[in-house]
Short mmCIF file of C-alpha atoms and ligand atoms in Angstrom, two decimals:
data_model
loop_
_atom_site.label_atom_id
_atom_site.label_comp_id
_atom_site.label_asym_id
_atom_site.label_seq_id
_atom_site.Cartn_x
_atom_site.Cartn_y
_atom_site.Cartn_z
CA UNK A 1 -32.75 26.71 14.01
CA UNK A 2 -31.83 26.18 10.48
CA UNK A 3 -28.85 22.75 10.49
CA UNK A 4 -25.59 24.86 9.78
CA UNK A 5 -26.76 27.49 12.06
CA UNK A 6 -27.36 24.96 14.94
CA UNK A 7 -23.71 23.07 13.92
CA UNK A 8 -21.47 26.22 13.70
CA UNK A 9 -22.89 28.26 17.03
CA UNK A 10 -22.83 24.62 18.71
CA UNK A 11 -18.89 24.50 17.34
CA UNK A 12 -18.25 27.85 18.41
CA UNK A 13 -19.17 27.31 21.91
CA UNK A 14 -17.07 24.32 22.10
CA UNK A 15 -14.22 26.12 20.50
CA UNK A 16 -15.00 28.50 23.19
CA UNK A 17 -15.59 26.27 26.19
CA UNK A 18 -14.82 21.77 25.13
CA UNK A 19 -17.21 21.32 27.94
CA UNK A 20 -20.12 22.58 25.24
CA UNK A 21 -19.16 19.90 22.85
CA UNK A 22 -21.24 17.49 25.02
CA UNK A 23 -24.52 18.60 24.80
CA UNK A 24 -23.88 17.67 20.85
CA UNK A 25 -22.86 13.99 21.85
CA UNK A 26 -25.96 12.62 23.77
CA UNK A 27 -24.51 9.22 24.65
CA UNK A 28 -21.96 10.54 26.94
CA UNK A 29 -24.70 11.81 29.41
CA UNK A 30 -25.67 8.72 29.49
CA UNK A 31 -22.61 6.33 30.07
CA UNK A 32 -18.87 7.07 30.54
CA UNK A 33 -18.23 6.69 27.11
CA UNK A 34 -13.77 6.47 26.91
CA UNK A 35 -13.93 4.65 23.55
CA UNK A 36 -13.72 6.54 20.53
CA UNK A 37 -10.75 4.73 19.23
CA UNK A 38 -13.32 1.98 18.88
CA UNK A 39 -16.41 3.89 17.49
CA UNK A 40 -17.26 7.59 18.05
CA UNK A 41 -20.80 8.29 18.79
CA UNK A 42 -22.92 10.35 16.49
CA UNK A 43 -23.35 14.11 17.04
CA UNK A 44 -26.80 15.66 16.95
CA UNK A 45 -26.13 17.25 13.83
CA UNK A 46 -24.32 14.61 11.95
CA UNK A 47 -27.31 12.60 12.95
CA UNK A 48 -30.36 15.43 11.80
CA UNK A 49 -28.65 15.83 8.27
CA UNK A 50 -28.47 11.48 8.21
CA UNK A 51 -32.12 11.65 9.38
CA UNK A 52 -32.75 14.23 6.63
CA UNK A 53 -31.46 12.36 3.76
CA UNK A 54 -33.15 9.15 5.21
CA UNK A 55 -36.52 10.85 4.70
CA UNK A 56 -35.72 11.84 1.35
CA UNK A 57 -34.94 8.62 0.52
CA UNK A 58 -37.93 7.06 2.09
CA UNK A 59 -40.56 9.88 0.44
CA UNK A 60 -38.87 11.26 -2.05
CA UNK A 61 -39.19 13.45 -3.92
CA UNK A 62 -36.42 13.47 -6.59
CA UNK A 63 -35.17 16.88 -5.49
CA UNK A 64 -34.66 16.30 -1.75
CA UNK A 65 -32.58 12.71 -2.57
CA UNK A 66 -30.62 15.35 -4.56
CA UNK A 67 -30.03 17.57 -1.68
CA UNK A 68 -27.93 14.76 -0.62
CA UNK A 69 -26.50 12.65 -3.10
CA UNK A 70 -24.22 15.41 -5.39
CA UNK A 71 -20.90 16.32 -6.42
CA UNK A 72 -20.91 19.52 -4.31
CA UNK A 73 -21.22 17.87 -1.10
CA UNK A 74 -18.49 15.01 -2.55
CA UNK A 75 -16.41 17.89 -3.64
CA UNK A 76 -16.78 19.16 -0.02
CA UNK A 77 -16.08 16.60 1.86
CA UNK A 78 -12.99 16.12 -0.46
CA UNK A 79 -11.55 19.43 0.49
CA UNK A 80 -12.28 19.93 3.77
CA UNK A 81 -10.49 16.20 4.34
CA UNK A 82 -7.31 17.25 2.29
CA UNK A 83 -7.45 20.56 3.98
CA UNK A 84 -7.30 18.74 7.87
CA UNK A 85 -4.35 16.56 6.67
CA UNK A 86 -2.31 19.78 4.54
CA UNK A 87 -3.10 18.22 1.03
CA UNK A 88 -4.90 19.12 -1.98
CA UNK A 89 -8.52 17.45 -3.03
CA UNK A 90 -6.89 16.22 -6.15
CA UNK A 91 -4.38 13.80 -3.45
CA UNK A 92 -8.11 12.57 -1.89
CA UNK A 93 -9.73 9.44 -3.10
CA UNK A 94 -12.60 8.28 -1.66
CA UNK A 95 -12.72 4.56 0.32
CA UNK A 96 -15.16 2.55 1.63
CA UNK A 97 -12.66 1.79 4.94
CA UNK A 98 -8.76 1.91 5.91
CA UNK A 99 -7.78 -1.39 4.86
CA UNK A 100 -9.22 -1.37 1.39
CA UNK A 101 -6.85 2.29 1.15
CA UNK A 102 -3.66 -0.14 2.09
CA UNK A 103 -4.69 -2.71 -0.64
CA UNK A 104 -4.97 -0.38 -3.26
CA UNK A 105 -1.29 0.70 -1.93
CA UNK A 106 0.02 -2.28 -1.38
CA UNK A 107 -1.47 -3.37 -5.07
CA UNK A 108 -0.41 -0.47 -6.94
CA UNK A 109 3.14 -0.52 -6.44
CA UNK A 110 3.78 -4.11 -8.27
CA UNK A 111 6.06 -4.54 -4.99
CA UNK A 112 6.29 -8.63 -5.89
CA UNK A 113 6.70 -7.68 -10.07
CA UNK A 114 9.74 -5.51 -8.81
CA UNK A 115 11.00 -8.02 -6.32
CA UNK A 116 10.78 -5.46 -3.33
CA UNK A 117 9.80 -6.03 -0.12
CA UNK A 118 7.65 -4.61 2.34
CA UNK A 119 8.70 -3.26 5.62
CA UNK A 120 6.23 -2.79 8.62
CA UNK A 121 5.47 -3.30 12.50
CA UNK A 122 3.75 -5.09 15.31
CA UNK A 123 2.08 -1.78 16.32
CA UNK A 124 0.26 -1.91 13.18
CA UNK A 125 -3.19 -2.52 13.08
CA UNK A 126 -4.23 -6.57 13.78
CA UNK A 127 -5.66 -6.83 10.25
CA UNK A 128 -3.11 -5.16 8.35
CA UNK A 129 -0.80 -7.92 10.09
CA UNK A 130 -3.25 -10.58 8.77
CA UNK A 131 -3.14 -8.97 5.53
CA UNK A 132 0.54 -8.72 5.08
CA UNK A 133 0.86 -12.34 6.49
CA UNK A 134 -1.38 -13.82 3.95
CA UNK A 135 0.46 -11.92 1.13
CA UNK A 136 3.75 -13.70 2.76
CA UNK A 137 2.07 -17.07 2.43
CA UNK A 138 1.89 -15.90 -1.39
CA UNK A 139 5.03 -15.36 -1.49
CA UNK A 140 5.99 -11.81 -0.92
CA UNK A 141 8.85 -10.60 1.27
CA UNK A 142 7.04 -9.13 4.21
CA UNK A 143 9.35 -8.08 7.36
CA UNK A 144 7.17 -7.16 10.67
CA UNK A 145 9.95 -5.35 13.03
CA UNK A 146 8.87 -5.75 16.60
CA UNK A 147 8.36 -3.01 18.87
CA UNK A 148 10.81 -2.64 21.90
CA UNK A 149 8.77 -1.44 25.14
CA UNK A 150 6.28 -0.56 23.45
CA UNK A 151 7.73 1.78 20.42
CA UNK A 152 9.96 1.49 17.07
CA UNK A 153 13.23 1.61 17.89
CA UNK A 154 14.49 3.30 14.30
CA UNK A 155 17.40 1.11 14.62
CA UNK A 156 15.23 -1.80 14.25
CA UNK A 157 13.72 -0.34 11.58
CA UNK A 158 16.95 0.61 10.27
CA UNK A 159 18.51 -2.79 9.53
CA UNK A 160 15.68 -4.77 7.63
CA UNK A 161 14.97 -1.86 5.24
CA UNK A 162 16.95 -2.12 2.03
CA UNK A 163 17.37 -0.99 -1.27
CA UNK A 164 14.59 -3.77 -2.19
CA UNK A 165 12.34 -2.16 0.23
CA UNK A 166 9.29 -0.83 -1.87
CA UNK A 167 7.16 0.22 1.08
CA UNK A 168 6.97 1.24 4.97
CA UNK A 169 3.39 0.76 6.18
CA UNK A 170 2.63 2.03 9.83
CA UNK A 171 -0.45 3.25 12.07
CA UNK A 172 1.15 6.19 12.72
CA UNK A 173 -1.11 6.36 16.07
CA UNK A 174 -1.09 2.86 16.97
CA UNK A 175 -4.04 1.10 17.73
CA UNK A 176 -2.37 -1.17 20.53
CA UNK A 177 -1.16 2.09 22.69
CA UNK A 178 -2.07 5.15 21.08
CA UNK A 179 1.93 4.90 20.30
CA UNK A 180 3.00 7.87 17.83
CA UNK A 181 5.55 6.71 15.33
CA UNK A 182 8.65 9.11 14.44
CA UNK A 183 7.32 9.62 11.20
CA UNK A 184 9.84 12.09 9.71
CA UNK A 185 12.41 9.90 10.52
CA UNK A 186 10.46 6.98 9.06
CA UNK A 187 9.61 8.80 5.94
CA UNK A 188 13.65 9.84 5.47
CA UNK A 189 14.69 6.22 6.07
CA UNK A 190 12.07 5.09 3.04
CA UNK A 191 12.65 8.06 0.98
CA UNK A 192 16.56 7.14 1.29
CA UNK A 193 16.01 4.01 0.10
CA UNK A 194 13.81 4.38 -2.89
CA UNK A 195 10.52 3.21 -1.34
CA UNK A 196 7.38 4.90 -0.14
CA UNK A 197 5.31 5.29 3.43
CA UNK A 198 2.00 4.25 4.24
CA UNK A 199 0.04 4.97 7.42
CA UNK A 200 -2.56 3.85 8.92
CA UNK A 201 -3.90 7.50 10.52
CA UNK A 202 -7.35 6.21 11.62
CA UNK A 203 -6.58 6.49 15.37
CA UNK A 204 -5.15 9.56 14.71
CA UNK A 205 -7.38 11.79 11.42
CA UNK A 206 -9.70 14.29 13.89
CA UNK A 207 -7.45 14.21 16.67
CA UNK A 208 -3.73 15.29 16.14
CA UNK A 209 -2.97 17.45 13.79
CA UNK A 210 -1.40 15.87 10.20
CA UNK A 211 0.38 17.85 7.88
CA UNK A 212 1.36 15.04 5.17
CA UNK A 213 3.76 17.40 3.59
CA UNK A 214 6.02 17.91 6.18
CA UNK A 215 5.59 14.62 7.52
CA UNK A 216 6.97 12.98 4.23
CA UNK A 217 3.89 10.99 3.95
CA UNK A 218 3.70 9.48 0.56
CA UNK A 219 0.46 7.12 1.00
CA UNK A 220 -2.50 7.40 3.78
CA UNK A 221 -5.82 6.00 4.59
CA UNK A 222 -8.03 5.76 6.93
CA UNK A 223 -12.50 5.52 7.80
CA UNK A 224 -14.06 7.80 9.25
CA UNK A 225 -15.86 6.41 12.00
CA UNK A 226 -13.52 6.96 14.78
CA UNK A 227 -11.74 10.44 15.59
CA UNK A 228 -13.31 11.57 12.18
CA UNK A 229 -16.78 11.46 14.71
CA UNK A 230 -18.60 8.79 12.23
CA UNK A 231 -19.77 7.45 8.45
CA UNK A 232 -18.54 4.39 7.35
CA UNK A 233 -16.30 5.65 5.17
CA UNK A 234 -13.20 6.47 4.69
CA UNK A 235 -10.34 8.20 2.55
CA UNK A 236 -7.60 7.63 0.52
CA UNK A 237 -4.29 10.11 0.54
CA UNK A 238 -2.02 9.64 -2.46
CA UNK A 239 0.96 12.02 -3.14
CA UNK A 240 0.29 13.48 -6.56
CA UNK A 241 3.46 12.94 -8.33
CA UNK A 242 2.94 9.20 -7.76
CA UNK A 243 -0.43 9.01 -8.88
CA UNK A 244 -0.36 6.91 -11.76
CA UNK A 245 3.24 6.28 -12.08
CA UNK A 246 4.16 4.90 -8.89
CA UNK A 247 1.26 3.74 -7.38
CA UNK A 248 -0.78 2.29 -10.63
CA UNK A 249 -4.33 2.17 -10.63
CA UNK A 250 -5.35 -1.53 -10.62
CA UNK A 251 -8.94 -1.61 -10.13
CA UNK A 252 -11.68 0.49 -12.00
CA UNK A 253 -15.28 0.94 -11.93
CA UNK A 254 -17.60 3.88 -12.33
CA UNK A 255 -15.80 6.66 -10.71
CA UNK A 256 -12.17 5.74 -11.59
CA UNK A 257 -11.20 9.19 -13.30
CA UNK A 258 -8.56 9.40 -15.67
CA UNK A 259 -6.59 11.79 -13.50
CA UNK A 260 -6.31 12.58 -9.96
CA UNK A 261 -6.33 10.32 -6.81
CA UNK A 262 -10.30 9.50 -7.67
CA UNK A 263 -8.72 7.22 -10.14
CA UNK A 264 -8.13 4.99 -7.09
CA UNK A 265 -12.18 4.81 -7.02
CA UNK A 266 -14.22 2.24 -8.21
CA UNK A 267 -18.11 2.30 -7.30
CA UNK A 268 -20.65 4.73 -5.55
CA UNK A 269 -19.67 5.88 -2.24
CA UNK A 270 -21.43 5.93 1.07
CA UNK A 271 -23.98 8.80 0.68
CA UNK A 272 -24.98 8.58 3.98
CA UNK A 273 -21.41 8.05 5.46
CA UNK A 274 -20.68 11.25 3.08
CA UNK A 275 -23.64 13.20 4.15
CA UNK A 276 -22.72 12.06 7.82
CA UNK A 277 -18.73 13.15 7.25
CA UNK A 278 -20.42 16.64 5.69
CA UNK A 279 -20.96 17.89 9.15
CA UNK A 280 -18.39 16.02 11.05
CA UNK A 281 -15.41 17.64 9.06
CA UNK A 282 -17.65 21.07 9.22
CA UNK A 283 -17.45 20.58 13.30
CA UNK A 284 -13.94 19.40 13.22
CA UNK A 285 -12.89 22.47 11.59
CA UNK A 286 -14.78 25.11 13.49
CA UNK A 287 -13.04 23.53 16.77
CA UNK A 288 -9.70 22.90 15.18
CA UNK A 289 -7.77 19.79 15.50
CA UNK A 290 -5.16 21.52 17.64
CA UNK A 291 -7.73 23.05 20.07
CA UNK A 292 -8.88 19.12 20.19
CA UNK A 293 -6.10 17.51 20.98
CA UNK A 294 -4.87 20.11 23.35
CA UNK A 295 -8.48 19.43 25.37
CA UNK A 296 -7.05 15.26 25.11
CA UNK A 297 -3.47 16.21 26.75
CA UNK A 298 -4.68 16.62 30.71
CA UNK A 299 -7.18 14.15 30.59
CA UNK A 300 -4.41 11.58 28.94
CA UNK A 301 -2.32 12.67 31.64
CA UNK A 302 -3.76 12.36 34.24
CA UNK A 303 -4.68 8.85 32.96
CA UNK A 304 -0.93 7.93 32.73
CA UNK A 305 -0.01 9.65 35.89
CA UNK A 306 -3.30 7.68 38.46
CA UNK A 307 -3.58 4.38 36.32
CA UNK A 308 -0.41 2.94 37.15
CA UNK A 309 0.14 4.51 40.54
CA UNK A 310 -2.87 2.33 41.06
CA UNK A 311 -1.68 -0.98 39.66
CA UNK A 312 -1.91 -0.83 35.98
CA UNK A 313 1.14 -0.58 34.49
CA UNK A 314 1.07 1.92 31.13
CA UNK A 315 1.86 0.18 28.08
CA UNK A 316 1.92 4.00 26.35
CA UNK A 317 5.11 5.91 25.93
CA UNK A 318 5.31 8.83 27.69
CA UNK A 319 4.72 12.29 26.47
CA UNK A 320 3.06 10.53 23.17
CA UNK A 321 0.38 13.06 21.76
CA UNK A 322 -2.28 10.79 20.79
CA UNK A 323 -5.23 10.66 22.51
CA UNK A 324 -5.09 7.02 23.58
CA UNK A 325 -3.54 5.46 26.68
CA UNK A 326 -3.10 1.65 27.41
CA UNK A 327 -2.92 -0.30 30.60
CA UNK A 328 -2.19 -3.69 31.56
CA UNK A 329 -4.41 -5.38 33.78
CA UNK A 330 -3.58 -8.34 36.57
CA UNK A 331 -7.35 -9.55 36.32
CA UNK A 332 -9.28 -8.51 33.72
CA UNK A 333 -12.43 -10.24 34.05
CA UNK A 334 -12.22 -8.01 37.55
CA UNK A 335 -11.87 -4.91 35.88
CA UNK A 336 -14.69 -5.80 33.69
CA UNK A 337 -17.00 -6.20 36.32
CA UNK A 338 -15.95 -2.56 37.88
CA UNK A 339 -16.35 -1.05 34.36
CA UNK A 340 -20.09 -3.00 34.17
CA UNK A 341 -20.96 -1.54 37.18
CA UNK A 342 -19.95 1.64 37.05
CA UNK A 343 -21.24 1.64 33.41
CA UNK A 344 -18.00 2.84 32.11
CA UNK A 345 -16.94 1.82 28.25
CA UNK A 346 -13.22 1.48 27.10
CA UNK A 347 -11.51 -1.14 25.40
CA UNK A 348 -10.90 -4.21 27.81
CA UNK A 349 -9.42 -7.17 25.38
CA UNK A 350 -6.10 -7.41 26.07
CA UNK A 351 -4.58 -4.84 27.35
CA UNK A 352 -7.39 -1.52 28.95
CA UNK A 353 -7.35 1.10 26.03
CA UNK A 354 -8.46 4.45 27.25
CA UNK A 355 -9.27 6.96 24.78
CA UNK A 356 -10.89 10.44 24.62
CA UNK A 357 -12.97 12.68 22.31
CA UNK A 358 -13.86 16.52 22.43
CA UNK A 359 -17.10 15.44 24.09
CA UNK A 360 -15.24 13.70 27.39
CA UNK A 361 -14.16 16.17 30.72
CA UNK A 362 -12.22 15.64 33.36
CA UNK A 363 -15.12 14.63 35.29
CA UNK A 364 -15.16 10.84 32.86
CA UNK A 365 -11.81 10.35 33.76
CA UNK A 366 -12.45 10.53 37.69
CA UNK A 367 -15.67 7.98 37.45
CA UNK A 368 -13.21 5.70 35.50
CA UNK A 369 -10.64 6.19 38.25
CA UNK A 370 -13.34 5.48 40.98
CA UNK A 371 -15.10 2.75 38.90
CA UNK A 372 -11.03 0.73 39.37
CA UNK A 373 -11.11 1.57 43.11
C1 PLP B 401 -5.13 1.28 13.43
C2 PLP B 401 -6.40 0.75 12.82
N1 PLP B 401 -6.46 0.54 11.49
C3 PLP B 401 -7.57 0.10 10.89
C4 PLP B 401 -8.71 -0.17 11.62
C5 PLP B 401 -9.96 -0.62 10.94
O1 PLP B 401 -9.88 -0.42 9.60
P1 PLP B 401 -11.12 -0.31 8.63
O2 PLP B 401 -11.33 1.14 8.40
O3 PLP B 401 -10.65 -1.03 7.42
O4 PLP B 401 -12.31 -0.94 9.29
C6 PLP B 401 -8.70 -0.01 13.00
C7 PLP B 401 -9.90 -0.35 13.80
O5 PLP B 401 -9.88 -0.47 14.98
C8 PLP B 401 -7.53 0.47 13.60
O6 PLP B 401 -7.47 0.68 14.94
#
């Protein structure tokens, strides 16, 4: 079967039936794989077209490499991106990762020029901390408002942001607890003050649906390798009235354009990551990001409602939509060894991070369940 054939009658039986979508996933036949807000594994076709363009690049000739590296299938990935998150291609830049998107934020706004400050959280992704605290040892004004039970408490939020404030920067999914941030009201509180909102949507791009419009998102990155279902690679969201003018362009290179969010890039993407977020995005789309996170909602539940009935207290607020759920654990070397044994993979460091993908059933939840018995 020719490769889009093979991806959209494979996508149409999951849209059909989720329980399809893991015959495309091979990995989770093999272990009980509750981890994609680590890493998602590789779909057969993301991996065929990879394996494609890996041949081409190993024998050639000229015209197959081309099959692979173009505009078309840059302009593609482009619009099917700013299509899942409600913008336009011309708000896309590509990035080689997340954080390298919040630098060229964070950068662009001349937030220490202006003497403004930066407002953000401790659900916010552990490197984006380290990031912001290094740029406080430089001297910028950096405020981290701690959560309260696990969430923002807009109140919080609500007395450290001023008229200096030049920026709000959030994982709108957190990667601590799958936590998801009141956005709106976030976006208000910054728009009310004169500054702008990042977010982090990596834990969340591919899972829950994003509509950066009526969210009153003004700035957004993220890779690609998690919910997006692989490529390291990643995107860059920037409003397009404050392309240029707000947020200044303060790095260039070969594909800096003189208009447009590409004038955030600087060198030759990923192809592969590209070629690789080709089919993802194409999969993505045939399912539907609400179909996918609607397939995440009884698994997470039942997650939230077992989990601490058993001993592990939830760490995730209830009712959040993401598709991540956290635990705390009294011995976690123990739980280790269950998971081992069992062969079951989440996210032990700290606190147990559960999270699920359109290729995980009910069935993955009960081993994990069993596996802590
Ligand atoms: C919320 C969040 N942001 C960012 C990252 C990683 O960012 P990058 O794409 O720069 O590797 C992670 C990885 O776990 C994450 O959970």
């Amino acid at each position: 079967m020719k490769r889009g054939t093979a991806l959209a009658s494979s996508a149409a039986a999951a849209r059909a039936d989720m329980s399809a979508a893991r015959a495309d996933f091979p990995w989770a036949g093999k272990q009980t794989y509750l981890n994609t807000a680590t890493e998602h594994p590789l779909s057969v076709h993301t991996t065929r077209a990879m394996e494609e363009y890996l041949h081409a690049l190993t024998h050639g000739p000229d015209a197959a490499r081309d099959k692979f590296e173009n505009g078309r299938l840059m302009k593609e990935v482009k619009e099917m991106f700013a299509r899942l998150i409600n913008a336009t291609p011309g708000e896309i830049g590509f990035t080689p990762s997340t954080q390298t998107g919040e630098n060229i934020v964070i950068e662009g706004l001349d937030i220490e020029a202006a003497g403004g400050n930066v407002v953000t959280n401790d659900l916010h992704y552990g490197g984006s901390l380290l990031n912001y605290e290094n740029r406080r040892k430089g001297g910028m004004d950096v405020r981290v408002v701690k959560h309260r039970d696990y969430q923002m408490d807009m109140r919080d939020l609500e007395r450290v942001v001023d008229k200096k404030t030049k920026l709000i920067a959030i994982a709108l999914v957190s990667n601590v607890n799958g936590y998801v941030h009141d956005v709106k009201a976030i976006s208000d509180l910054a728009h009310a003050h004169g500054a702008y909102l990042y977010c982090d949507v990596i834990q969340m791009a591919g899972a829950t649906p994003i509509d950066v419009k009526a969210m009153g998102i003004d700035f957004l990155a993220c890779s690609a390798y998690k919910f997006l279902q692989g490529g390291r690679f990643g995107y860059l969201y920037v409003r397009e009235d404050l392309q240029g003018t707000a947020l200044k362009a303060k790095l260039f290179g070969g594909r800096s354009t003189p208009t447009g969010a590409s004038r955030y890039e600087i060198s030759t993407v990923s192809h592969l990551g590209c070629v690789c977020q080709h089919q993802a995005l194409q999969y993505i789309h045939a399912i539907g990001v609400d179909k996918i996170a609607a397939h995440a909602r009884p698994l997470i539940d039942r997650l939230m409602k077992e989990l601490p009935a058993a001993g592990y207290p939830t760490i995730t607020p209830k009712g959040s939509p993401s598709s991540i759920a956290s635990f705390q654990m009294k011995d976690a070397a123990a739980v280790r060894a269950k998971f081992k044994a069992a062969n079951v993979i989440v996210t032990t460091g700290g606190n147990m991070r559960v999270s699920v993908s359109v290729f995980n059933t009910m069935a993955d939840v009960d081993r994990l369940i069993a596996a802590l018995a």
